[in-house]
Short mmCIF file of C-alpha atoms in Angstrom, two decimals:
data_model
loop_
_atom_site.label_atom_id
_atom_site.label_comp_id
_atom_site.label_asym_id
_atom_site.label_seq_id
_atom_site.Cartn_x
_atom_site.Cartn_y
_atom_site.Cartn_z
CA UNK A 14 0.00 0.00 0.00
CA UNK A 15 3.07 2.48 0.81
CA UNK A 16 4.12 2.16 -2.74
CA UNK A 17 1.37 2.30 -4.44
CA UNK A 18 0.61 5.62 -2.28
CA UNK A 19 4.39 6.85 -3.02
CA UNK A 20 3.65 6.24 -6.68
CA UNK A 21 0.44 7.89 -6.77
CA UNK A 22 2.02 11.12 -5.08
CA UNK A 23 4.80 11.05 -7.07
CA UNK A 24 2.85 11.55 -9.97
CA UNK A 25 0.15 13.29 -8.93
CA UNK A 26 1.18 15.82 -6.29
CA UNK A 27 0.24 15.49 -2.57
CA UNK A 28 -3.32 15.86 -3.04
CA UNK A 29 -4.15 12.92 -4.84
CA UNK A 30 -6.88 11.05 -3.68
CA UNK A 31 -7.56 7.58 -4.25
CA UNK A 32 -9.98 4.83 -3.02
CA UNK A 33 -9.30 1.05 -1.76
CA UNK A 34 -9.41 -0.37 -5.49
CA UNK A 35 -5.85 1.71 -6.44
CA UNK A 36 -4.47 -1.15 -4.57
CA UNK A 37 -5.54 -4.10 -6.83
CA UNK A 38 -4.75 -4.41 -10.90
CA UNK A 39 -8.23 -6.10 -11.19
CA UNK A 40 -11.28 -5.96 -8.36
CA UNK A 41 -11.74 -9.76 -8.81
CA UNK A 42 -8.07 -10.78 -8.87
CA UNK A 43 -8.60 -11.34 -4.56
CA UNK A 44 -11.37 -11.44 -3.64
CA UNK A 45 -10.38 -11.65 -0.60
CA UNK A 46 -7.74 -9.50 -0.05
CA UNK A 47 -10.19 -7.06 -1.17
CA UNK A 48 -12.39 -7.76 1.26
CA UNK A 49 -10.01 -7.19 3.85
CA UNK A 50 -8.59 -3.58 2.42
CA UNK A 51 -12.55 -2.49 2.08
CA UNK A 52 -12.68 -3.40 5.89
CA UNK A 53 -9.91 -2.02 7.15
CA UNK A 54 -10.80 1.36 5.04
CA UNK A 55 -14.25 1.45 5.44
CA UNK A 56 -15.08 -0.11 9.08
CA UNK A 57 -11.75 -0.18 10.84
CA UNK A 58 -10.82 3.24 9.81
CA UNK A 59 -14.11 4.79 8.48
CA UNK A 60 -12.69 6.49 5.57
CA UNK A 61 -14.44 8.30 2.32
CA UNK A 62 -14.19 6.35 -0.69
CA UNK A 63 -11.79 8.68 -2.00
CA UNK A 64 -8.37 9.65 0.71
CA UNK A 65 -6.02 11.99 0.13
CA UNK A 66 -2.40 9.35 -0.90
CA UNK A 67 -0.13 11.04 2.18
CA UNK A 68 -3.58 10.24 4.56
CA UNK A 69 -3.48 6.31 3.87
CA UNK A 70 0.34 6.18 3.60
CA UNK A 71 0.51 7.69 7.05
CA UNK A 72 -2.33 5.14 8.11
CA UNK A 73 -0.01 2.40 7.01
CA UNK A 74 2.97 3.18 8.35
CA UNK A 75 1.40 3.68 11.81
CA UNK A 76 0.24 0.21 11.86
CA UNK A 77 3.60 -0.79 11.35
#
């Protein structure tokens, strides 16, 4: 997820926004690795569908 962030802000600019499915190629690739990112964004963490890159970077990394 941190790289796909760092990618996204490096070529978009800090304000980029993206939503859980920048993370996967293809929504039915993993089903249920899916499931698991839509959790953690949308009950775990209660986020928009769209999050500013930096916002779900710093997420990340906190959890580390």
């Amino acid at each position: 997820m941190i790289s796909v962030c760092e990618a996204k802000i490096a070529s978009k600019g800090p304000d980029v926004g993206l939503s859980f499915y920048a993370f996967f190629a293809n929504k039915n690739d993993a089903p249920k690795l899916l499931m698991e990112a839509a959790i953690w964004w949308i009950e775990t963490h209660q986020l928009d569908h769209f999050e500013k890159a930096v916002k779900i970077k710093a997420l990340v990394e906190a959890e580390d």
